[in-house]
Short mmCIF file of C-alpha atoms and ligand atoms in Angstrom, two decimals:
data_model
loop_
_atom_site.label_atom_id
_atom_site.label_comp_id
_atom_site.label_asym_id
_atom_site.label_seq_id
_atom_site.Cartn_x
_atom_site.Cartn_y
_atom_site.Cartn_z
CA MET A 13 -15.42 30.57 2.01
CA ASP A 14 -17.52 32.81 -0.18
CA GLN A 15 -15.02 33.54 -2.90
CA THR A 16 -14.86 33.05 -6.64
CA TYR A 17 -11.55 33.21 -8.45
CA ILE A 18 -11.39 35.42 -11.52
CA ARG A 19 -10.07 32.54 -13.61
CA ASP A 20 -13.41 30.76 -13.00
CA VAL A 21 -15.84 33.62 -13.76
CA SER A 22 -16.92 32.03 -17.05
CA GLU A 23 -18.74 29.41 -14.96
CA HIS A 24 -20.71 32.08 -13.09
CA VAL A 25 -22.25 34.24 -15.78
CA GLY A 26 -25.38 35.93 -14.45
CA GLU A 27 -24.53 35.06 -10.84
CA GLU A 28 -23.65 37.37 -7.99
CA ILE A 29 -20.10 36.50 -6.80
CA THR A 30 -17.45 37.70 -4.34
CA ILE A 31 -13.92 38.51 -5.45
CA LYS A 32 -11.15 38.99 -2.91
CA GLY A 33 -8.17 40.89 -4.20
CA TRP A 34 -6.58 44.20 -4.98
CA LEU A 35 -7.29 47.23 -7.13
CA TYR A 36 -5.01 47.01 -10.17
CA ASN A 37 -6.01 50.23 -11.83
CA GLN A 38 -9.11 52.36 -12.21
CA ARG A 39 -10.62 55.04 -14.39
CA SER A 40 -13.88 56.91 -14.14
CA SER A 41 -16.16 58.93 -16.34
CA GLY A 42 -18.76 60.94 -14.45
CA LYS A 43 -21.38 58.44 -13.38
CA LEU A 44 -19.26 55.35 -13.98
CA ILE A 45 -16.12 53.96 -12.37
CA PHE A 46 -14.22 51.10 -14.02
CA PRO A 47 -12.03 49.38 -11.43
CA GLN A 48 -9.69 46.65 -12.63
CA ILE A 49 -9.63 44.05 -9.92
CA ARG A 50 -6.96 41.35 -9.63
CA ASP A 51 -6.93 38.36 -7.31
CA GLY A 52 -3.82 36.42 -8.32
CA SER A 53 -5.73 34.20 -10.72
CA GLY A 54 -6.58 36.96 -13.18
CA ILE A 55 -7.84 40.49 -13.71
CA ILE A 56 -11.44 41.50 -14.33
CA GLN A 57 -12.91 44.88 -15.10
CA GLY A 58 -15.68 46.02 -12.81
CA VAL A 59 -18.37 48.56 -13.62
CA VAL A 60 -19.65 50.75 -10.80
CA PHE A 61 -22.76 52.64 -11.89
CA LYS A 62 -23.43 55.55 -9.54
CA LYS A 63 -27.18 55.22 -9.96
CA ASN A 64 -27.19 51.50 -9.02
CA VAL A 65 -25.06 51.42 -5.86
CA PRO A 66 -25.44 52.90 -2.36
CA GLU A 67 -23.61 56.19 -1.96
CA ARG A 68 -21.06 54.59 0.39
CA VAL A 69 -19.99 52.12 -2.29
CA TRP A 70 -19.52 54.94 -4.78
CA THR A 71 -17.41 57.06 -2.43
CA ASP A 72 -15.39 54.01 -1.34
CA PHE A 73 -14.41 53.40 -4.94
CA GLU A 74 -13.67 57.07 -5.50
CA GLY A 75 -11.20 56.95 -2.60
CA LEU A 76 -9.42 53.77 -3.67
CA THR A 77 -5.72 53.86 -4.49
CA GLN A 78 -3.75 51.43 -6.64
CA GLU A 79 -3.19 48.08 -4.86
CA SER A 80 -5.73 48.75 -2.11
CA SER A 81 -7.01 45.43 -0.76
CA ILE A 82 -10.72 44.98 -1.43
CA ILE A 83 -13.53 42.46 -1.34
CA VAL A 84 -15.96 43.14 -4.15
CA ARG A 85 -19.43 41.78 -4.83
CA GLY A 86 -21.02 41.90 -8.21
CA ARG A 87 -22.77 40.09 -11.01
CA VAL A 88 -20.79 38.48 -13.83
CA ARG A 89 -21.69 39.58 -17.33
CA ALA A 90 -20.27 38.19 -20.55
CA ASP A 91 -19.07 41.04 -22.74
CA GLU A 92 -17.13 40.45 -25.92
CA ARG A 93 -15.55 43.89 -25.77
CA ALA A 94 -14.17 43.40 -22.26
CA PRO A 95 -10.58 42.20 -21.91
CA GLY A 96 -10.93 38.55 -20.92
CA GLY A 97 -14.54 38.47 -22.16
CA TYR A 98 -16.29 39.17 -18.83
CA GLU A 99 -17.16 42.15 -16.68
CA LEU A 100 -18.41 42.51 -13.14
CA ASP A 101 -21.41 44.74 -12.42
CA VAL A 102 -20.38 45.85 -8.96
CA SER A 103 -22.93 46.03 -6.15
CA ASP A 104 -20.78 46.27 -3.04
CA VAL A 105 -17.23 46.70 -1.78
CA GLU A 106 -15.41 46.20 1.50
CA VAL A 107 -12.12 48.08 1.74
CA LEU A 108 -9.58 46.23 3.88
CA GLN A 109 -6.88 48.81 3.39
CA THR A 110 -6.46 51.92 1.31
CA ALA A 111 -2.91 51.36 0.13
CA GLU A 112 -0.17 53.95 0.51
CA ALA A 113 1.04 55.61 -2.70
CA TYR A 114 2.18 52.61 -4.73
CA PRO A 115 5.73 52.91 -6.07
CA ILE A 116 5.04 51.11 -9.34
CA THR A 117 2.64 53.15 -11.42
CA PRO A 118 1.43 52.39 -14.94
CA LYS A 119 4.14 54.73 -16.30
CA GLU A 120 7.58 53.43 -17.36
CA HIS A 121 10.18 52.61 -14.72
CA GLY A 122 13.86 51.75 -15.02
CA VAL A 123 14.70 48.08 -14.60
CA GLU A 124 16.92 48.63 -11.53
CA PHE A 125 14.03 50.40 -9.82
CA LEU A 126 11.73 47.54 -10.73
CA MET A 127 14.25 44.97 -9.51
CA ASP A 128 14.55 46.84 -6.19
CA HIS A 129 10.78 46.51 -5.96
CA ARG A 130 10.65 42.94 -7.24
CA HIS A 131 8.39 41.95 -4.32
CA LEU A 132 5.76 44.32 -5.71
CA TRP A 133 6.66 44.10 -9.39
CA LEU A 134 5.49 40.46 -9.33
CA ARG A 135 1.91 41.77 -9.25
CA SER A 136 2.09 43.29 -12.71
CA ARG A 137 0.54 41.60 -15.74
CA ARG A 138 3.72 40.74 -17.59
CA GLN A 139 5.54 39.33 -14.57
CA HIS A 140 2.43 37.37 -13.68
CA ALA A 141 2.36 35.84 -17.16
CA ILE A 142 6.07 34.97 -17.11
CA LEU A 143 5.96 33.23 -13.75
CA THR A 144 2.80 31.37 -14.67
CA VAL A 145 4.67 29.94 -17.65
CA ARG A 146 7.58 29.07 -15.36
CA ALA A 147 5.30 26.96 -13.17
CA GLU A 148 3.98 25.25 -16.31
CA VAL A 149 7.51 24.48 -17.53
CA ILE A 150 8.43 22.98 -14.16
CA ARG A 151 5.30 20.86 -14.15
CA ALA A 152 6.11 19.68 -17.69
CA VAL A 153 9.65 18.80 -16.64
CA ARG A 154 8.41 16.65 -13.78
CA ASP A 155 5.66 15.05 -15.86
CA TYR A 156 8.13 14.19 -18.61
CA PHE A 157 10.57 12.36 -16.40
CA ASP A 158 7.99 10.85 -14.04
CA SER A 159 6.12 9.33 -16.95
CA ASN A 160 9.17 8.08 -18.85
CA GLY A 161 10.65 5.73 -16.30
CA PHE A 162 12.93 8.17 -14.46
CA LEU A 163 13.09 8.17 -10.68
CA LEU A 164 13.49 11.45 -8.81
CA MET A 165 16.66 11.56 -6.71
CA ASP A 166 17.29 14.64 -4.61
CA THR A 167 21.00 15.42 -4.56
CA PRO A 168 22.73 17.43 -1.83
CA ILE A 169 23.34 21.17 -1.88
CA PHE A 170 26.26 21.14 0.59
CA THR A 171 29.06 19.37 -1.27
CA PRO A 172 32.73 18.69 -0.56
CA ALA A 173 34.17 19.70 -3.95
CA ALA A 174 33.62 21.21 -7.40
CA CYS A 175 31.73 19.58 -10.25
CA GLU A 176 31.88 22.36 -12.85
CA GLY A 177 35.25 24.02 -12.27
CA THR A 178 36.77 25.57 -9.18
CA THR A 179 36.39 29.21 -10.23
CA THR A 180 32.64 29.45 -9.59
CA LEU A 181 32.37 27.80 -6.17
CA PHE A 182 30.53 29.37 -3.26
CA SER A 183 32.08 28.25 0.00
CA VAL A 184 30.29 27.96 3.32
CA ASP A 185 31.66 27.36 6.81
CA TYR A 186 30.63 23.85 7.72
CA PHE A 187 31.43 23.32 11.43
CA GLU A 188 34.93 23.32 12.89
CA ASP A 189 37.52 23.60 10.11
CA THR A 190 35.52 22.18 7.27
CA THR A 191 34.52 24.12 4.17
CA ALA A 192 31.48 23.06 2.18
CA TYR A 193 30.60 24.28 -1.29
CA LEU A 194 27.14 24.97 -2.63
CA ALA A 195 26.33 22.46 -5.38
CA GLN A 196 27.06 23.57 -8.95
CA SER A 197 25.30 20.47 -10.24
CA GLY A 198 23.83 17.25 -8.89
CA GLN A 199 25.41 15.20 -11.65
CA LEU A 200 28.14 13.36 -9.76
CA TYR A 201 25.59 12.11 -7.24
CA ASN A 202 23.22 11.22 -10.04
CA GLU A 203 25.90 8.98 -11.52
CA ALA A 204 25.79 7.02 -8.28
CA THR A 205 21.99 6.90 -8.21
CA ALA A 206 21.90 5.89 -11.90
CA ALA A 207 23.97 2.83 -11.00
CA ALA A 208 21.40 2.05 -8.31
CA PHE A 209 18.17 2.92 -10.18
CA GLY A 210 18.96 3.02 -13.90
CA LYS A 211 17.19 6.19 -15.02
CA VAL A 212 17.13 9.08 -12.57
CA TYR A 213 16.78 12.83 -12.42
CA CYS A 214 17.42 15.52 -9.90
CA PHE A 215 15.85 18.94 -9.89
CA GLY A 216 16.79 21.76 -7.59
CA PRO A 217 18.63 24.99 -7.05
CA THR A 218 22.26 25.12 -8.14
CA PHE A 219 24.86 27.75 -7.42
CA ARG A 220 27.65 29.36 -9.41
CA ALA A 221 29.76 32.26 -8.22
CA GLU A 222 29.59 33.92 -11.63
CA LYS A 223 31.52 37.17 -11.35
CA SER A 224 30.44 38.37 -14.76
CA LYS A 225 27.40 40.53 -15.34
CA THR A 226 25.62 38.92 -18.28
CA ARG A 227 22.07 38.49 -19.47
CA ARG A 228 22.31 34.72 -19.12
CA HIS A 229 23.88 34.09 -15.74
CA LEU A 230 22.41 33.90 -12.29
CA THR A 231 24.33 32.91 -9.16
CA GLU A 232 21.41 30.72 -8.07
CA PHE A 233 19.39 28.93 -10.73
CA TRP A 234 17.22 25.84 -11.04
CA MET A 235 18.56 22.92 -12.99
CA VAL A 236 16.98 19.63 -13.94
CA GLU A 237 19.42 16.81 -14.62
CA PRO A 238 18.55 13.37 -15.97
CA GLU A 239 21.18 10.63 -15.86
CA VAL A 240 20.82 7.32 -17.71
CA ALA A 241 22.72 4.07 -17.20
CA TYR A 242 23.94 2.46 -20.43
CA ALA A 243 23.22 5.57 -22.51
CA ASP A 244 25.72 6.90 -25.02
CA LEU A 245 26.03 10.38 -26.51
CA ASP A 246 23.48 9.70 -29.26
CA ASP A 247 20.95 8.49 -26.70
CA ILE A 248 21.49 11.65 -24.67
CA MET A 249 20.93 13.85 -27.73
CA GLU A 250 17.72 12.02 -28.53
CA LEU A 251 16.55 12.42 -24.96
CA ALA A 252 17.31 16.16 -25.00
CA GLU A 253 15.42 16.59 -28.25
CA ASP A 254 12.37 14.68 -27.08
CA PHE A 255 12.36 16.47 -23.72
CA ILE A 256 12.56 19.98 -25.18
CA THR A 257 9.85 19.20 -27.70
CA PHE A 258 7.59 17.96 -24.91
CA ILE A 259 8.06 21.15 -22.92
CA VAL A 260 7.41 23.42 -25.90
CA HIS A 261 4.25 21.50 -26.82
CA ARG A 262 2.96 21.67 -23.26
CA VAL A 263 3.51 25.41 -22.98
CA LEU A 264 1.85 26.02 -26.34
CA GLU A 265 -1.06 23.85 -25.28
CA ASN A 266 -1.68 25.38 -21.86
CA ARG A 267 -0.12 28.84 -21.78
CA ARG A 268 -0.95 30.55 -25.06
CA LYS A 269 -2.75 33.38 -23.27
CA GLU A 270 0.34 34.15 -21.20
CA LEU A 271 2.62 34.00 -24.26
CA ASP A 272 0.28 36.44 -26.00
CA GLU A 273 0.37 38.72 -22.97
CA MET A 274 4.18 38.83 -23.38
CA GLU A 275 3.77 39.38 -27.12
CA ARG A 276 5.85 36.30 -27.84
CA ASP A 277 6.05 35.34 -31.51
CA ILE A 278 4.39 31.95 -31.12
CA SER A 279 5.06 30.90 -34.70
CA ARG A 280 8.74 30.54 -33.78
CA LEU A 281 7.84 28.02 -31.07
CA GLU A 282 5.45 26.14 -33.34
CA LYS A 283 8.42 25.18 -35.51
CA ILE A 284 10.04 23.22 -32.69
CA GLU A 285 9.74 19.59 -33.82
CA PRO A 286 12.29 16.79 -33.97
CA PRO A 287 14.73 16.10 -35.44
CA PHE A 288 16.96 18.91 -34.18
CA PRO A 289 20.08 19.51 -36.26
CA ARG A 290 23.27 17.88 -34.94
CA LEU A 291 26.38 19.90 -35.60
CA GLN A 292 29.84 18.65 -34.76
CA TYR A 293 32.06 21.28 -33.10
CA ASP A 294 34.49 21.16 -36.06
CA ASP A 295 31.68 22.11 -38.43
CA ALA A 296 30.41 24.79 -36.07
CA VAL A 297 33.90 26.32 -36.08
CA ARG A 298 33.91 26.27 -39.87
CA MET A 299 30.54 28.03 -39.86
CA LEU A 300 31.85 30.72 -37.52
CA GLN A 301 34.95 31.24 -39.65
CA GLU A 302 32.83 31.62 -42.77
CA GLY A 303 30.65 34.09 -40.88
CA HIS A 304 33.73 36.12 -40.10
CA GLU A 305 34.90 36.06 -43.74
CA LYS A 306 31.49 37.27 -44.87
CA GLY A 307 31.70 40.08 -42.33
CA GLU A 308 28.73 38.76 -40.35
CA LEU A 309 30.81 38.05 -37.25
CA GLU A 310 33.27 40.50 -35.81
CA SER A 311 35.84 38.22 -34.22
CA GLN A 312 37.78 35.39 -35.82
CA PHE A 313 37.17 32.05 -34.13
CA GLU A 314 40.08 29.64 -33.59
CA TRP A 315 39.55 25.89 -33.29
CA GLY A 316 39.97 24.87 -29.67
CA GLY A 317 38.13 27.66 -27.90
CA ASP A 318 34.75 27.66 -26.21
CA PHE A 319 31.99 29.67 -27.86
CA GLY A 320 31.23 33.14 -26.63
CA SER A 321 27.74 34.47 -26.68
CA PRO A 322 28.04 36.18 -30.13
CA ASP A 323 29.26 32.83 -31.51
CA GLU A 324 26.31 30.95 -30.02
CA THR A 325 23.93 33.58 -31.34
CA TYR A 326 25.44 33.34 -34.80
CA LEU A 327 25.21 29.54 -34.84
CA SER A 328 21.67 29.37 -33.49
CA ASN A 329 20.49 31.93 -36.04
CA ARG A 330 21.37 29.49 -38.84
CA PHE A 331 18.57 27.17 -37.68
CA ASP A 332 14.87 27.45 -36.86
CA ARG A 333 15.03 24.90 -34.05
CA PRO A 334 17.49 24.13 -31.27
CA VAL A 335 20.88 23.02 -32.58
CA MET A 336 22.88 20.32 -30.82
CA VAL A 337 26.60 21.03 -30.99
CA HIS A 338 28.58 17.95 -30.05
CA ARG A 339 32.19 16.85 -29.55
CA TYR A 340 33.88 20.00 -28.23
CA PRO A 341 37.60 19.90 -27.49
CA ALA A 342 37.97 18.07 -24.17
CA ALA A 343 40.27 20.87 -22.95
CA VAL A 344 37.39 23.37 -22.67
CA LYS A 345 35.00 20.98 -20.93
CA ALA A 346 34.59 19.51 -17.45
CA PHE A 347 36.87 16.78 -16.07
CA TYR A 348 34.25 14.00 -16.15
CA MET A 349 33.58 13.96 -19.91
CA LYS A 350 34.36 10.78 -21.83
CA PRO A 351 36.92 11.27 -24.59
CA ASP A 352 35.88 10.30 -28.12
CA PRO A 353 37.51 6.90 -28.78
CA GLU A 354 38.11 7.99 -32.38
CA ARG A 355 39.69 11.32 -31.51
CA ALA A 356 40.86 11.53 -27.93
CA GLU A 357 41.19 15.35 -28.04
CA LEU A 358 37.37 15.60 -28.30
CA ALA A 359 34.82 15.06 -25.55
CA LEU A 360 31.61 13.09 -26.10
CA CYS A 361 29.52 16.05 -25.03
CA VAL A 362 26.65 18.13 -26.34
CA ASP A 363 25.45 21.69 -25.85
CA VAL A 364 21.95 22.50 -27.03
CA LEU A 365 21.71 26.07 -28.30
CA ALA A 366 18.23 27.59 -28.35
CA PRO A 367 17.05 29.41 -31.48
CA GLU A 368 16.82 33.20 -31.80
CA GLY A 369 20.10 33.81 -29.99
CA TYR A 370 19.06 32.61 -26.53
CA GLY A 371 22.24 30.57 -26.20
CA GLU A 372 22.99 27.32 -24.41
CA VAL A 373 20.01 25.81 -22.62
CA ILE A 374 21.36 22.30 -22.13
CA GLY A 375 24.84 20.93 -21.45
CA GLY A 376 25.62 17.25 -21.10
CA GLY A 377 27.10 14.15 -22.63
CA GLN A 378 28.63 10.79 -21.91
CA ARG A 379 30.70 10.33 -18.77
CA ALA A 380 34.22 8.97 -18.51
CA ASP A 381 33.91 5.42 -17.20
CA ASP A 382 37.59 4.49 -17.02
CA LEU A 383 39.18 4.76 -13.57
CA ALA A 384 42.72 5.60 -14.70
CA TYR A 385 41.53 8.31 -17.09
CA LEU A 386 39.33 9.96 -14.44
CA LEU A 387 42.16 9.94 -11.91
CA LYS A 388 44.38 11.67 -14.45
CA GLN A 389 41.64 14.24 -15.17
CA ILE A 390 41.08 14.95 -11.48
CA HIS A 391 44.80 15.69 -11.07
CA GLU A 392 45.01 17.78 -14.23
CA HIS A 393 42.04 19.86 -13.17
CA GLY A 394 43.60 20.47 -9.76
CA LEU A 395 40.76 18.76 -7.91
CA PRO A 396 41.28 17.14 -4.47
CA GLU A 397 41.38 13.39 -5.02
CA ASP A 398 40.18 12.54 -1.53
CA ALA A 399 36.91 14.42 -2.08
CA PHE A 400 36.23 12.20 -5.10
CA ASP A 401 37.04 8.76 -3.67
CA TRP A 402 33.36 7.83 -3.55
CA TYR A 403 32.91 8.97 -7.16
CA LEU A 404 35.85 6.88 -8.28
CA ASP A 405 34.27 3.87 -6.55
CA LEU A 406 31.64 3.97 -9.30
CA ARG A 407 34.46 3.11 -11.74
CA LYS A 408 35.68 0.26 -9.56
CA TYR A 409 32.47 -1.53 -8.79
CA GLY A 410 30.77 -2.31 -12.07
CA THR A 411 31.71 0.66 -14.20
CA PHE A 412 29.21 1.24 -17.00
CA PRO A 413 28.62 3.56 -19.95
CA HIS A 414 26.27 6.37 -18.94
CA GLY A 415 25.38 9.94 -19.61
CA GLY A 416 22.97 12.74 -18.97
CA PHE A 417 22.46 16.46 -19.19
CA GLY A 418 21.44 19.54 -17.28
CA MET A 419 18.90 22.10 -18.37
CA GLY A 420 18.69 25.48 -16.66
CA ILE A 421 15.03 26.37 -16.16
CA GLU A 422 15.70 30.09 -16.44
CA ARG A 423 17.62 29.78 -19.73
CA CYS A 424 14.82 27.68 -21.13
CA MET A 425 12.27 30.20 -19.89
CA ALA A 426 14.11 33.17 -21.42
CA TRP A 427 13.91 31.43 -24.77
CA LEU A 428 10.30 30.23 -24.50
CA CYS A 429 9.02 33.61 -23.36
CA GLY A 430 11.36 35.66 -25.55
CA ILE A 431 12.85 37.53 -22.59
CA GLU A 432 15.98 39.57 -23.10
CA HIS A 433 17.40 39.10 -19.59
CA ILE A 434 17.20 35.96 -17.48
CA ARG A 435 16.46 37.97 -14.29
CA GLU A 436 12.73 38.16 -15.11
CA THR A 437 12.35 34.38 -15.34
CA ILE A 438 12.59 33.62 -11.60
CA PRO A 439 10.62 35.26 -8.78
CA PHE A 440 13.65 36.58 -6.89
CA PRO A 441 16.83 36.48 -9.00
CA ARG A 442 20.25 36.24 -7.37
CA MET A 443 23.03 37.93 -9.31
CA LEU A 444 26.46 39.44 -8.78
CA TYR A 445 25.03 42.71 -7.49
CA ARG A 446 21.65 41.53 -6.31
CA LEU A 447 20.84 39.70 -3.10
CA LYS A 448 17.77 41.77 -2.18
CA PRO A 449 14.79 41.56 -2.02
O1 4AD B 16 26.63 23.22 -18.90
P1 4AD B 16 26.50 23.09 -17.42
O2 4AD B 16 27.53 23.76 -16.57
O3 4AD B 16 26.45 21.53 -17.14
C1 4AD B 16 26.40 20.93 -15.92
O4 4AD B 16 26.31 21.48 -14.85
C2 4AD B 16 26.35 19.43 -16.00
N1 4AD B 16 26.86 18.87 -14.76
C3 4AD B 16 24.92 19.00 -16.26
C4 4AD B 16 24.78 17.52 -16.44
O5 4AD B 16 25.30 16.97 -17.39
N2 4AD B 16 24.08 16.85 -15.54
O6 4AD B 16 25.07 23.63 -16.97
C5 4AD B 16 23.90 23.06 -17.51
C6 4AD B 16 22.88 24.13 -17.81
C7 4AD B 16 23.32 25.14 -18.88
O7 4AD B 16 23.14 24.64 -20.16
C8 4AD B 16 22.40 26.30 -18.56
O8 4AD B 16 21.10 26.07 -19.06
C9 4AD B 16 22.33 26.25 -17.05
O9 4AD B 16 22.63 24.93 -16.67
N3 4AD B 16 23.27 27.17 -16.41
C10 4AD B 16 22.94 28.38 -15.91
N4 4AD B 16 21.76 29.02 -15.87
C11 4AD B 16 21.72 30.23 -15.28
N5 4AD B 16 22.79 30.82 -14.71
C12 4AD B 16 24.00 30.20 -14.71
N6 4AD B 16 25.04 30.77 -14.12
C13 4AD B 16 24.11 28.92 -15.34
N7 4AD B 16 25.11 28.03 -15.51
C14 4AD B 16 24.58 26.99 -16.17
MG1 MG B 17 27.64 24.27 -20.32
#
């Protein structure tokens, strides 16, 4: 196929090439038209010089509307002043379609309008940059685990019971009288695969019926979850720290252009190096209480509660790298957490809070490995014991210390890209009031 991608034009300076794409924008000044052409891999500015092209080519360009589909021929010229460093001296154009009046114009639009037109909004520069970084993050995630001795285990999406609390379950009719629930996490299955394979990870969509409208919650999000046999809480914290550092390095290495496009303050990301601070929940509470006394935090925090988003923001702002808060009260955490042998009211768990107020990006910890304790927890959390018989088997047949964590790709993305609302970090976000497009 005679086609050159815009990302590769630097290899074709002086050559006549064909670009297949769409008209992004265009301006003209008398004898010159400057079409901006995009093809999915990039955007290049063309120069149409009335004197140098057949009249048909000139009038075709004059009639073009935003997002018209076009095949353009031209010669690549290096030009320091051009955005991207190259321009295309246009010689010919084939118009596949003159697009109807495009709803998204270069002027400002409200975010609800843009979300309603998400299928088109994806074509804009900023969205293109964000989703290019997302693909890089996902590739980094896979590379990290694949090259560190973890085996990929795909866990099911139809599940018989809750993993992360019964209030955020989506139920689905599953033949006859059975109800299935969309997976909130692959963790419980990963505990089984960890006993079979040692170090594993799963990576897929997860579902939470979050009824709240927040900047950080989706109802469908992508989570990567490693699980490690014979790992304790400290091992899990080290793994989280190493993993996050790897991802940040990779994005800085390969996606600087995109971060610049989003006007991300890269210097904040360049500070992300191990070790990350470890902060015990007790000390975090003390910090929050001091913040309140100094008038920096509105509400008073009581020991025993879970952090709200202002609390997380306050804590993360004390540090220039992710902070790992560990040993929360067991009462505010999931049923499967191992209690701290030194203080049974605490769970051996960790939440990693991203800097700059982006909140929790990772949750995890060490798992309860004692059969009697887990049974008690399942009852206390009102979970159906018969749905967990297979899980309890793992505590009967060679129970073992183990742990892991889950990282939400969209939360991580919001932080890396400096995006206010998580909805822009996934191509088609699912939220309380959004199922379309
Ligand atoms: O803290 P969570 O609920 O932990 C678990 O699901 C564990 N089973 C993971 C494990 O140990 N294997 O969720 C983990 C992460 C959060 O830190 C956050 O990044 C993301 O998943 N997350 C969400 N992201 C977007 N929208 C939501 N509604 C999310 N809920 C959790
Ligand atoms: Mg959590």
